Amino acid sequence: MLAYINWWGIFFSPLLALLSLIASKETAVPEAVLKAQNLTMENSTDVKIETKGERKPRKQSQLSKGGKSVCRAVGYITGDMKEFGAWLKDKPIVIQFVDWVLRGISQVMFVNNPLSGLIVVAGFLVQNPWWTLTGCLGTVVSTLTALILGQDRSAIAAGLYGYNGVLVGLLMAVFSAKGDYHWWLLLPVALVSVTCPVFTSALGSVFCKWDLPVFTLPFNLALTLYLAASGPHNLFFPTIVIQPATATPNVTWTDADMPMLLQSIPIGVGQVYGCDNPWTGGIFLLALFISSPLICLHAAIGSAVGMLAALSLATPFSTIYSGLWSYNSSLSCIAIGGMFYAFTWQTHLLAITCALFSAYLGATVTNMLSVFGVPPGTWSFCLSALTFLLMTTNHSAIYKLPLSKVTYPEANRAYYLRMKKQHTSCCDV
């Protein structure tokens, strides 16, 4: 939290410094004047006169304290809200469970913040209340299964066993041919969500050898298996038909709509959860900004990069407007741009490169899986992000953080600067 307060303090520190400078100048009295006052006071009656100059420091100190209080209050609701999690430890398990579920919902975008999770749920309601129900059910079942299986409690509390479940619940509703409020769908949603913590634990035991996260691979495995098993002709749970492209699209550049292209940026962020409403995407960006401005920035940049990559391959405008080229790029840009690499301008450029790579890889995966009638999911994000995290370099500015130290970009950068300072001091000795 202290790292996040320092990050937000950039906006307040110039004002506080100016106020302190004015206060010090006005309270400083020349030495000659002090001597004269002492001599006069020896033979005079004590009379205290409060001038305007003596009142200002008092008001300015109050302003200074007020600014610090604002920074402190902002710090309590931003970042990973560590203090709130510590406060909940002695509270009933039901209240803690709600906190874990909300953190799991926001962890899809690498955000460990229950307030952000609550705002994301509000975005779900704007998009579709039925999807909200299936997504929340998937998160609850996945988190509860992790508890029953005795997984690491700190990882459960951080939402790391819930985010794949929310994606499973949402996307199973999105690809259902029965439409909204097909209540029997809740049964397979619960059953498939049970597999998410199993996949997470199994993949984690393998990836820990390279200190890598599992990302959304459990979701991709669970959703792909379900959709491939059911298909569009299933009697109880049919899915929508997914077919490969069979004709060359007719793209006329004069038909490009600039407002729609710009609107595809928030839609691309929303498509991370399978949502195509621009207002929902805007709400998600607000949720990201509350936790980490850097995550919000890279989410928007990654979505824009995906849109530009689609234009470079003459993709039909309807596909671009729907944000289907942007969501993998958005996730990849966040992962590399300060989340698992410490934020520097070098890793910022690396994140943009990864976003571009993810967009083109997404087109490849989409064409391959469409032959089998299966959606691309977030396979391209997982493959591209893991590839860039496995990259080796001797460049000190491209610093991959230990997985146990990863929190949010602002705190990750503070950790990187501390390690860099310690390394410099050791070299000097």
PDB file of N, CA and C in Angstrom, residues 171-254:
ATOM      1  N   LEU A 171     -18.632 -17.702 -20.275  1.00  0.00           N
ATOM      2  CA  LEU A 171     -18.519 -18.138 -21.669  1.00  0.00           C
ATOM      3  C   LEU A 171     -19.426 -19.315 -21.984  1.00  0.00           C
ATOM      4  N   MET A 172     -19.743 -20.141 -21.009  1.00  0.00           N
ATOM      5  CA  MET A 172     -20.718 -21.206 -21.257  1.00  0.00           C
ATOM      6  C   MET A 172     -22.094 -20.616 -21.546  1.00  0.00           C
ATOM      7  N   ALA A 173     -22.427 -19.517 -20.893  1.00  0.00           N
ATOM      8  CA  ALA A 173     -23.693 -18.826 -21.185  1.00  0.00           C
ATOM      9  C   ALA A 173     -23.630 -18.120 -22.532  1.00  0.00           C
ATOM     10  N   VAL A 174     -22.464 -17.543 -22.855  1.00  0.00           N
ATOM     11  CA  VAL A 174     -22.315 -16.830 -24.123  1.00  0.00           C
ATOM     12  C   VAL A 174     -22.499 -17.777 -25.306  1.00  0.00           C
ATOM     13  N   PHE A 175     -21.930 -18.978 -25.218  1.00  0.00           N
ATOM     14  CA  PHE A 175     -21.962 -19.916 -26.344  1.00  0.00           C
ATOM     15  C   PHE A 175     -23.138 -20.889 -26.283  1.00  0.00           C
ATOM     16  N   SER A 176     -24.045 -20.696 -25.370  1.00  0.00           N
ATOM     17  CA  SER A 176     -25.220 -21.561 -25.296  1.00  0.00           C
ATOM     18  C   SER A 176     -26.234 -21.163 -26.365  1.00  0.00           C
ATOM     19  N   ALA A 177     -26.712 -22.154 -27.113  1.00  0.00           N
ATOM     20  CA  ALA A 177     -27.710 -21.886 -28.153  1.00  0.00           C
ATOM     21  C   ALA A 177     -29.115 -21.751 -27.582  1.00  0.00           C
ATOM     22  N   LYS A 178     -29.293 -22.054 -26.315  1.00  0.00           N
ATOM     23  CA  LYS A 178     -30.608 -21.968 -25.678  1.00  0.00           C
ATOM     24  C   LYS A 178     -30.964 -20.544 -25.258  1.00  0.00           C
ATOM     25  N   GLY A 179     -30.024 -19.638 -25.334  1.00  0.00           N
ATOM     26  CA  GLY A 179     -30.294 -18.262 -24.959  1.00  0.00           C
ATOM     27  C   GLY A 179     -30.267 -18.053 -23.454  1.00  0.00           C
ATOM     28  N   ASP A 180     -30.817 -16.914 -23.019  1.00  0.00           N
ATOM     29  CA  ASP A 180     -30.786 -16.557 -21.605  1.00  0.00           C
ATOM     30  C   ASP A 180     -31.806 -17.351 -20.793  1.00  0.00           C
ATOM     31  N   TYR A 181     -31.470 -17.503 -19.515  1.00  0.00           N
ATOM     32  CA  TYR A 181     -32.350 -18.104 -18.513  1.00  0.00           C
ATOM     33  C   TYR A 181     -32.759 -19.545 -18.863  1.00  0.00           C
ATOM     34  N   HIS A 182     -31.802 -20.260 -19.424  1.00  0.00           N
ATOM     35  CA  HIS A 182     -31.967 -21.706 -19.554  1.00  0.00           C
ATOM     36  C   HIS A 182     -31.415 -22.309 -18.260  1.00  0.00           C
ATOM     37  N   TRP A 183     -32.301 -22.494 -17.288  1.00  0.00           N
ATOM     38  CA  TRP A 183     -31.872 -22.783 -15.917  1.00  0.00           C
ATOM     39  C   TRP A 183     -31.104 -24.085 -15.791  1.00  0.00           C
ATOM     40  N   TRP A 184     -31.367 -25.032 -16.672  1.00  0.00           N
ATOM     41  CA  TRP A 184     -30.627 -26.293 -16.603  1.00  0.00           C
ATOM     42  C   TRP A 184     -29.141 -26.105 -16.894  1.00  0.00           C
ATOM     43  N   LEU A 185     -28.790 -24.979 -17.534  1.00  0.00           N
ATOM     44  CA  LEU A 185     -27.379 -24.719 -17.838  1.00  0.00           C
ATOM     45  C   LEU A 185     -26.551 -24.539 -16.570  1.00  0.00           C
ATOM     46  N   LEU A 186     -27.195 -24.162 -15.463  1.00  0.00           N
ATOM     47  CA  LEU A 186     -26.461 -23.967 -14.211  1.00  0.00           C
ATOM     48  C   LEU A 186     -25.792 -25.257 -13.740  1.00  0.00           C
ATOM     49  N   LEU A 187     -26.382 -26.402 -14.096  1.00  0.00           N
ATOM     50  CA  LEU A 187     -25.789 -27.681 -13.695  1.00  0.00           C
ATOM     51  C   LEU A 187     -24.434 -27.926 -14.355  1.00  0.00           C
ATOM     52  N   PRO A 188     -24.320 -27.857 -15.704  1.00  0.00           N
ATOM     53  CA  PRO A 188     -22.979 -28.020 -16.297  1.00  0.00           C
ATOM     54  C   PRO A 188     -22.015 -26.898 -15.930  1.00  0.00           C
ATOM     55  N   VAL A 189     -22.529 -25.678 -15.680  1.00  0.00           N
ATOM     56  CA  VAL A 189     -21.650 -24.593 -15.247  1.00  0.00           C
ATOM     57  C   VAL A 189     -20.968 -24.965 -13.931  1.00  0.00           C
ATOM     58  N   ALA A 190     -21.747 -25.489 -12.991  1.00  0.00           N
ATOM     59  CA  ALA A 190     -21.186 -25.894 -11.697  1.00  0.00           C
ATOM     60  C   ALA A 190     -20.212 -27.056 -11.862  1.00  0.00           C
ATOM     61  N   LEU A 191     -20.577 -28.040 -12.691  1.00  0.00           N
ATOM     62  CA  LEU A 191     -19.722 -29.219 -12.850  1.00  0.00           C
ATOM     63  C   LEU A 191     -18.401 -28.885 -13.544  1.00  0.00           C
ATOM     64  N   VAL A 192     -18.466 -28.064 -14.586  1.00  0.00           N
ATOM     65  CA  VAL A 192     -17.234 -27.696 -15.306  1.00  0.00           C
ATOM     66  C   VAL A 192     -16.366 -26.792 -14.440  1.00  0.00           C
ATOM     67  N   SER A 193     -16.976 -25.926 -13.630  1.00  0.00           N
ATOM     68  CA  SER A 193     -16.201 -25.048 -12.743  1.00  0.00           C
ATOM     69  C   SER A 193     -15.433 -25.836 -11.697  1.00  0.00           C
ATOM     70  N   VAL A 194     -15.938 -27.016 -11.339  1.00  0.00           N
ATOM     71  CA  VAL A 194     -15.222 -27.862 -10.372  1.00  0.00           C
ATOM     72  C   VAL A 194     -13.850 -28.266 -10.908  1.00  0.00           C
ATOM     73  N   THR A 195     -13.730 -28.402 -12.227  1.00  0.00           N
ATOM     74  CA  THR A 195     -12.462 -28.842 -12.805  1.00  0.00           C
ATOM     75  C   THR A 195     -11.394 -27.753 -12.798  1.00  0.00           C
ATOM     76  N   CYS A 196     -11.805 -26.481 -12.662  1.00  0.00           N
ATOM     77  CA  CYS A 196     -10.841 -25.373 -12.755  1.00  0.00           C
ATOM     78  C   CYS A 196      -9.760 -25.433 -11.680  1.00  0.00           C
ATOM     79  N   PRO A 197     -10.104 -25.566 -10.384  1.00  0.00           N
ATOM     80  CA  PRO A 197      -9.022 -25.669  -9.390  1.00  0.00           C
ATOM     81  C   PRO A 197      -8.170 -26.920  -9.551  1.00  0.00           C
ATOM     82  N   VAL A 198      -8.757 -27.983 -10.116  1.00  0.00           N
ATOM     83  CA  VAL A 198      -7.963 -29.195 -10.370  1.00  0.00           C
ATOM     84  C   VAL A 198      -6.910 -28.903 -11.437  1.00  0.00           C
ATOM     85  N   PHE A 199      -7.334 -28.282 -12.536  1.00  0.00           N
ATOM     86  CA  PHE A 199      -6.386 -27.897 -13.586  1.00  0.00           C
ATOM     87  C   PHE A 199      -5.357 -26.896 -13.052  1.00  0.00           C
ATOM     88  N   THR A 200      -5.814 -25.945 -12.236  1.00  0.00           N
ATOM     89  CA  THR A 200      -4.905 -24.927 -11.691  1.00  0.00           C
ATOM     90  C   THR A 200      -3.819 -25.562 -10.836  1.00  0.00           C
ATOM     91  N   SER A 201      -4.211 -26.477  -9.961  1.00  0.00           N
ATOM     92  CA  SER A 201      -3.242 -27.136  -9.091  1.00  0.00           C
ATOM     93  C   SER A 201      -2.280 -28.011  -9.887  1.00  0.00           C
ATOM     94  N   ALA A 202      -2.816 -28.745 -10.871  1.00  0.00           N
ATOM     95  CA  ALA A 202      -1.978 -29.641 -11.672  1.00  0.00           C
ATOM     96  C   ALA A 202      -0.971 -28.856 -12.513  1.00  0.00           C
ATOM     97  N   LEU A 203      -1.456 -27.824 -13.190  1.00  0.00           N
ATOM     98  CA  LEU A 203      -0.547 -27.011 -14.011  1.00  0.00           C
ATOM     99  C   LEU A 203       0.438 -26.236 -13.144  1.00  0.00           C
ATOM    100  N   GLY A 204      -0.013 -25.788 -11.971  1.00  0.00           N
ATOM    101  CA  GLY A 204       0.877 -25.052 -11.077  1.00  0.00           C
ATOM    102  C   GLY A 204       2.050 -25.890 -10.600  1.00  0.00           C
ATOM    103  N   SER A 205       1.811 -27.186 -10.379  1.00  0.00           N
ATOM    104  CA  SER A 205       2.906 -28.061  -9.941  1.00  0.00           C
ATOM    105  C   SER A 205       3.952 -28.253 -11.029  1.00  0.00           C
ATOM    106  N   VAL A 206       3.555 -28.055 -12.276  1.00  0.00           N
ATOM    107  CA  VAL A 206       4.504 -28.163 -13.391  1.00  0.00           C
ATOM    108  C   VAL A 206       5.181 -26.819 -13.649  1.00  0.00           C
ATOM    109  N   PHE A 207       4.385 -25.752 -13.693  1.00  0.00           N
ATOM    110  CA  PHE A 207       4.917 -24.440 -14.035  1.00  0.00           C
ATOM    111  C   PHE A 207       5.793 -23.850 -12.931  1.00  0.00           C
ATOM    112  N   CYS A 208       5.656 -24.340 -11.710  1.00  0.00           N
ATOM    113  CA  CYS A 208       6.464 -23.794 -10.619  1.00  0.00           C
ATOM    114  C   CYS A 208       7.949 -24.051 -10.827  1.00  0.00           C
ATOM    115  N   LYS A 209       8.283 -25.031 -11.645  1.00  0.00           N
ATOM    116  CA  LYS A 209       9.693 -25.304 -11.929  1.00  0.00           C
ATOM    117  C   LYS A 209      10.349 -24.150 -12.672  1.00  0.00           C
ATOM    118  N   TRP A 210       9.552 -23.404 -13.407  1.00  0.00           N
ATOM    119  CA  TRP A 210      10.054 -22.235 -14.146  1.00  0.00           C
ATOM    120  C   TRP A 210       9.535 -20.935 -13.537  1.00  0.00           C
ATOM    121  N   ASP A 211       8.875 -21.028 -12.395  1.00  0.00           N
ATOM    122  CA  ASP A 211       8.326 -19.855 -11.704  1.00  0.00           C
ATOM    123  C   ASP A 211       7.391 -19.066 -12.621  1.00  0.00           C
ATOM    124  N   LEU A 212       6.448 -19.801 -13.229  1.00  0.00           N
ATOM    125  CA  LEU A 212       5.505 -19.206 -14.173  1.00  0.00           C
ATOM    126  C   LEU A 212       4.081 -19.338 -13.656  1.00  0.00           C
ATOM    127  N   PRO A 213       3.220 -18.382 -13.960  1.00  0.00           N
ATOM    128  CA  PRO A 213       1.799 -18.496 -13.590  1.00  0.00           C
ATOM    129  C   PRO A 213       1.061 -19.392 -14.582  1.00  0.00           C
ATOM    130  N   VAL A 214      -0.098 -19.885 -14.178  1.00  0.00           N
ATOM    131  CA  VAL A 214      -0.887 -20.735 -15.074  1.00  0.00           C
ATOM    132  C   VAL A 214      -1.802 -19.906 -15.966  1.00  0.00           C
ATOM    133  N   PHE A 215      -1.928 -18.617 -15.675  1.00  0.00           N
ATOM    134  CA  PHE A 215      -2.786 -17.732 -16.452  1.00  0.00           C
ATOM    135  C   PHE A 215      -4.210 -18.308 -16.546  1.00  0.00           C
ATOM    136  N   THR A 216      -4.795 -18.263 -17.739  1.00  0.00           N
ATOM    137  CA  THR A 216      -6.163 -18.773 -17.920  1.00  0.00           C
ATOM    138  C   THR A 216      -6.171 -20.114 -18.645  1.00  0.00           C
ATOM    139  N   LEU A 217      -5.087 -20.860 -18.551  1.00  0.00           N
ATOM    140  CA  LEU A 217      -5.043 -22.185 -19.175  1.00  0.00           C
ATOM    141  C   LEU A 217      -6.115 -23.122 -18.619  1.00  0.00           C
ATOM    142  N   PRO A 218      -6.381 -23.132 -17.295  1.00  0.00           N
ATOM    143  CA  PRO A 218      -7.471 -23.988 -16.797  1.00  0.00           C
ATOM    144  C   PRO A 218      -8.823 -23.657 -17.439  1.00  0.00           C
ATOM    145  N   PHE A 219      -9.105 -22.390 -17.621  1.00  0.00           N
ATOM    146  CA  PHE A 219     -10.344 -21.987 -18.283  1.00  0.00           C
ATOM    147  C   PHE A 219     -10.383 -22.488 -19.718  1.00  0.00           C
ATOM    148  N   ASN A 220      -9.290 -22.316 -20.450  1.00  0.00           N
ATOM    149  CA  ASN A 220      -9.247 -22.764 -21.839  1.00  0.00           C
ATOM    150  C   ASN A 220      -9.460 -24.267 -21.950  1.00  0.00           C
ATOM    151  N   LEU A 221      -8.825 -25.019 -21.078  1.00  0.00           N
ATOM    152  CA  LEU A 221      -8.989 -26.473 -21.102  1.00  0.00           C
ATOM    153  C   LEU A 221     -10.428 -26.868 -20.789  1.00  0.00           C
ATOM    154  N   ALA A 222     -10.989 -26.282 -19.725  1.00  0.00           N
ATOM    155  CA  ALA A 222     -12.341 -26.642 -19.304  1.00  0.00           C
ATOM    156  C   ALA A 222     -13.379 -26.269 -20.367  1.00  0.00           C
ATOM    157  N   LEU A 223     -13.294 -25.036 -20.888  1.00  0.00           N
ATOM    158  CA  LEU A 223     -14.284 -24.586 -21.870  1.00  0.00           C
ATOM    159  C   LEU A 223     -14.169 -25.370 -23.176  1.00  0.00           C
ATOM    160  N   THR A 224     -12.938 -25.596 -23.639  1.00  0.00           N
ATOM    161  CA  THR A 224     -12.751 -26.333 -24.891  1.00  0.00           C
ATOM    162  C   THR A 224     -13.290 -27.751 -24.779  1.00  0.00           C
ATOM    163  N   LEU A 225     -13.025 -28.415 -23.661  1.00  0.00           N
ATOM    164  CA  LEU A 225     -13.533 -29.781 -23.475  1.00  0.00           C
ATOM    165  C   LEU A 225     -15.058 -29.799 -23.444  1.00  0.00           C
ATOM    166  N   TYR A 226     -15.663 -28.838 -22.774  1.00  0.00           N
ATOM    167  CA  TYR A 226     -17.126 -28.799 -22.687  1.00  0.00           C
ATOM    168  C   TYR A 226     -17.764 -28.549 -24.051  1.00  0.00           C
ATOM    169  N   LEU A 227     -17.273 -27.539 -24.774  1.00  0.00           N
ATOM    170  CA  LEU A 227     -17.871 -27.189 -26.055  1.00  0.00           C
ATOM    171  C   LEU A 227     -17.648 -28.277 -27.099  1.00  0.00           C
ATOM    172  N   ALA A 228     -16.467 -28.927 -27.051  1.00  0.00           N
ATOM    173  CA  ALA A 228     -16.201 -30.019 -27.987  1.00  0.00           C
ATOM    174  C   ALA A 228     -17.062 -31.239 -27.673  1.00  0.00           C
ATOM    175  N   ALA A 229     -17.361 -31.444 -26.387  1.00  0.00           N
ATOM    176  CA  ALA A 229     -18.166 -32.606 -25.994  1.00  0.00           C
ATOM    177  C   ALA A 229     -19.646 -32.397 -26.287  1.00  0.00           C
ATOM    178  N   SER A 230     -20.140 -31.175 -26.121  1.00  0.00           N
ATOM    179  CA  SER A 230     -21.566 -30.919 -26.330  1.00  0.00           C
ATOM    180  C   SER A 230     -21.871 -30.640 -27.803  1.00  0.00           C
ATOM    181  N   GLY A 231     -21.338 -29.555 -28.347  1.00  0.00           N
ATOM    182  CA  GLY A 231     -21.549 -29.249 -29.757  1.00  0.00           C
ATOM    183  C   GLY A 231     -22.915 -28.659 -30.041  1.00  0.00           C
ATOM    184  N   PRO A 232     -23.120 -28.221 -31.283  1.00  0.00           N
ATOM    185  CA  PRO A 232     -24.378 -27.542 -31.633  1.00  0.00           C
ATOM    186  C   PRO A 232     -25.588 -28.463 -31.740  1.00  0.00           C
ATOM    187  N   HIS A 233     -25.378 -29.773 -31.785  1.00  0.00           N
ATOM    188  CA  HIS A 233     -26.495 -30.701 -31.973  1.00  0.00           C
ATOM    189  C   HIS A 233     -26.829 -31.475 -30.701  1.00  0.00           C
ATOM    190  N   ASN A 234     -26.323 -31.024 -29.561  1.00  0.00           N
ATOM    191  CA  ASN A 234     -26.642 -31.686 -28.304  1.00  0.00           C
ATOM    192  C   ASN A 234     -28.097 -31.431 -27.936  1.00  0.00           C
ATOM    193  N   LEU A 235     -28.774 -32.462 -27.431  1.00  0.00           N
ATOM    194  CA  LEU A 235     -30.196 -32.352 -27.144  1.00  0.00           C
ATOM    195  C   LEU A 235     -30.471 -31.442 -25.950  1.00  0.00           C
ATOM    196  N   PHE A 236     -29.618 -31.506 -24.911  1.00  0.00           N
ATOM    197  CA  PHE A 236     -29.870 -30.753 -23.681  1.00  0.00           C
ATOM    198  C   PHE A 236     -29.146 -29.414 -23.634  1.00  0.00           C
ATOM    199  N   PHE A 237     -27.881 -29.404 -24.060  1.00  0.00           N
ATOM    200  CA  PHE A 237     -27.066 -28.184 -23.943  1.00  0.00           C
ATOM    201  C   PHE A 237     -26.384 -27.867 -25.275  1.00  0.00           C
ATOM    202  N   PRO A 238     -27.154 -27.514 -26.295  1.00  0.00           N
ATOM    203  CA  PRO A 238     -26.538 -27.188 -27.590  1.00  0.00           C
ATOM    204  C   PRO A 238     -25.768 -25.876 -27.527  1.00  0.00           C
ATOM    205  N   THR A 239     -24.719 -25.813 -28.328  1.00  0.00           N
ATOM    206  CA  THR A 239     -23.889 -24.601 -28.402  1.00  0.00           C
ATOM    207  C   THR A 239     -24.077 -23.954 -29.765  1.00  0.00           C
ATOM    208  N   ILE A 240     -23.676 -22.694 -29.868  1.00  0.00           N
ATOM    209  CA  ILE A 240     -23.816 -21.999 -31.151  1.00  0.00           C
ATOM    210  C   ILE A 240     -22.835 -22.590 -32.159  1.00  0.00           C
ATOM    211  N   VAL A 241     -23.158 -22.464 -33.414  1.00  0.00           N
ATOM    212  CA  VAL A 241     -22.346 -23.039 -34.482  1.00  0.00           C
ATOM    213  C   VAL A 241     -21.157 -22.130 -34.781  1.00  0.00           C
ATOM    214  N   ILE A 242     -19.963 -22.709 -34.793  1.00  0.00           N
ATOM    215  CA  ILE A 242     -18.736 -21.983 -35.124  1.00  0.00           C
ATOM    216  C   ILE A 242     -18.145 -22.624 -36.369  1.00  0.00           C
ATOM    217  N   GLN A 243     -18.012 -21.848 -37.431  1.00  0.00           N
ATOM    218  CA  GLN A 243     -17.519 -22.376 -38.695  1.00  0.00           C
ATOM    219  C   GLN A 243     -16.344 -21.545 -39.192  1.00  0.00           C
ATOM    220  N   PRO A 244     -15.415 -22.171 -39.921  1.00  0.00           N
ATOM    221  CA  PRO A 244     -14.294 -21.402 -40.491  1.00  0.00           C
ATOM    222  C   PRO A 244     -14.761 -20.545 -41.651  1.00  0.00           C
ATOM    223  N   ALA A 245     -13.982 -19.529 -41.956  1.00  0.00           N
ATOM    224  CA  ALA A 245     -14.305 -18.641 -43.074  1.00  0.00           C
ATOM    225  C   ALA A 245     -14.198 -19.414 -44.379  1.00  0.00           C
ATOM    226  N   THR A 246     -15.190 -19.236 -45.246  1.00  0.00           N
ATOM    227  CA  THR A 246     -15.214 -19.961 -46.524  1.00  0.00           C
ATOM    228  C   THR A 246     -15.109 -19.042 -47.727  1.00  0.00           C
ATOM    229  N   ALA A 247     -15.104 -17.729 -47.510  1.00  0.00           N
ATOM    230  CA  ALA A 247     -15.033 -16.784 -48.635  1.00  0.00           C
ATOM    231  C   ALA A 247     -14.177 -15.593 -48.240  1.00  0.00           C
ATOM    232  N   THR A 248     -13.618 -14.944 -49.247  1.00  0.00           N
ATOM    233  CA  THR A 248     -12.792 -13.771 -49.004  1.00  0.00           C
ATOM    234  C   THR A 248     -13.695 -12.584 -48.655  1.00  0.00           C
ATOM    235  N   PRO A 249     -13.456 -11.944 -47.523  1.00  0.00           N
ATOM    236  CA  PRO A 249     -14.320 -10.817 -47.139  1.00  0.00           C
ATOM    237  C   PRO A 249     -14.112  -9.620 -48.052  1.00  0.00           C
ATOM    238  N   ASN A 250     -15.179  -8.903 -48.276  1.00  0.00           N
ATOM    239  CA  ASN A 250     -15.132  -7.704 -49.106  1.00  0.00           C
ATOM    240  C   ASN A 250     -14.944  -6.493 -48.187  1.00  0.00           C
ATOM    241  N   VAL A 251     -13.713  -6.014 -48.105  1.00  0.00           N
ATOM    242  CA  VAL A 251     -13.377  -4.913 -47.208  1.00  0.00           C
ATOM    243  C   VAL A 251     -13.155  -3.649 -48.033  1.00  0.00           C
ATOM    244  N   THR A 252     -13.961  -2.630 -47.777  1.00  0.00           N
ATOM    245  CA  THR A 252     -13.819  -1.329 -48.436  1.00  0.00           C
ATOM    246  C   THR A 252     -13.376  -0.322 -47.392  1.00  0.00           C
ATOM    247  N   TRP A 253     -12.196   0.235 -47.566  1.00  0.00           N
ATOM    248  CA  TRP A 253     -11.618   1.095 -46.537  1.00  0.00           C
ATOM    249  C   TRP A 253     -12.427   2.365 -46.309  1.00  0.00           C
ATOM    250  N   THR A 254     -13.165   2.775 -47.295  1.00  0.00           N
ATOM    251  CA  THR A 254     -13.987   3.977 -47.108  1.00  0.00           C
ATOM    252  C   THR A 254     -15.160   3.721 -46.153  1.00  0.00           C
TER     253      THR A 254
END
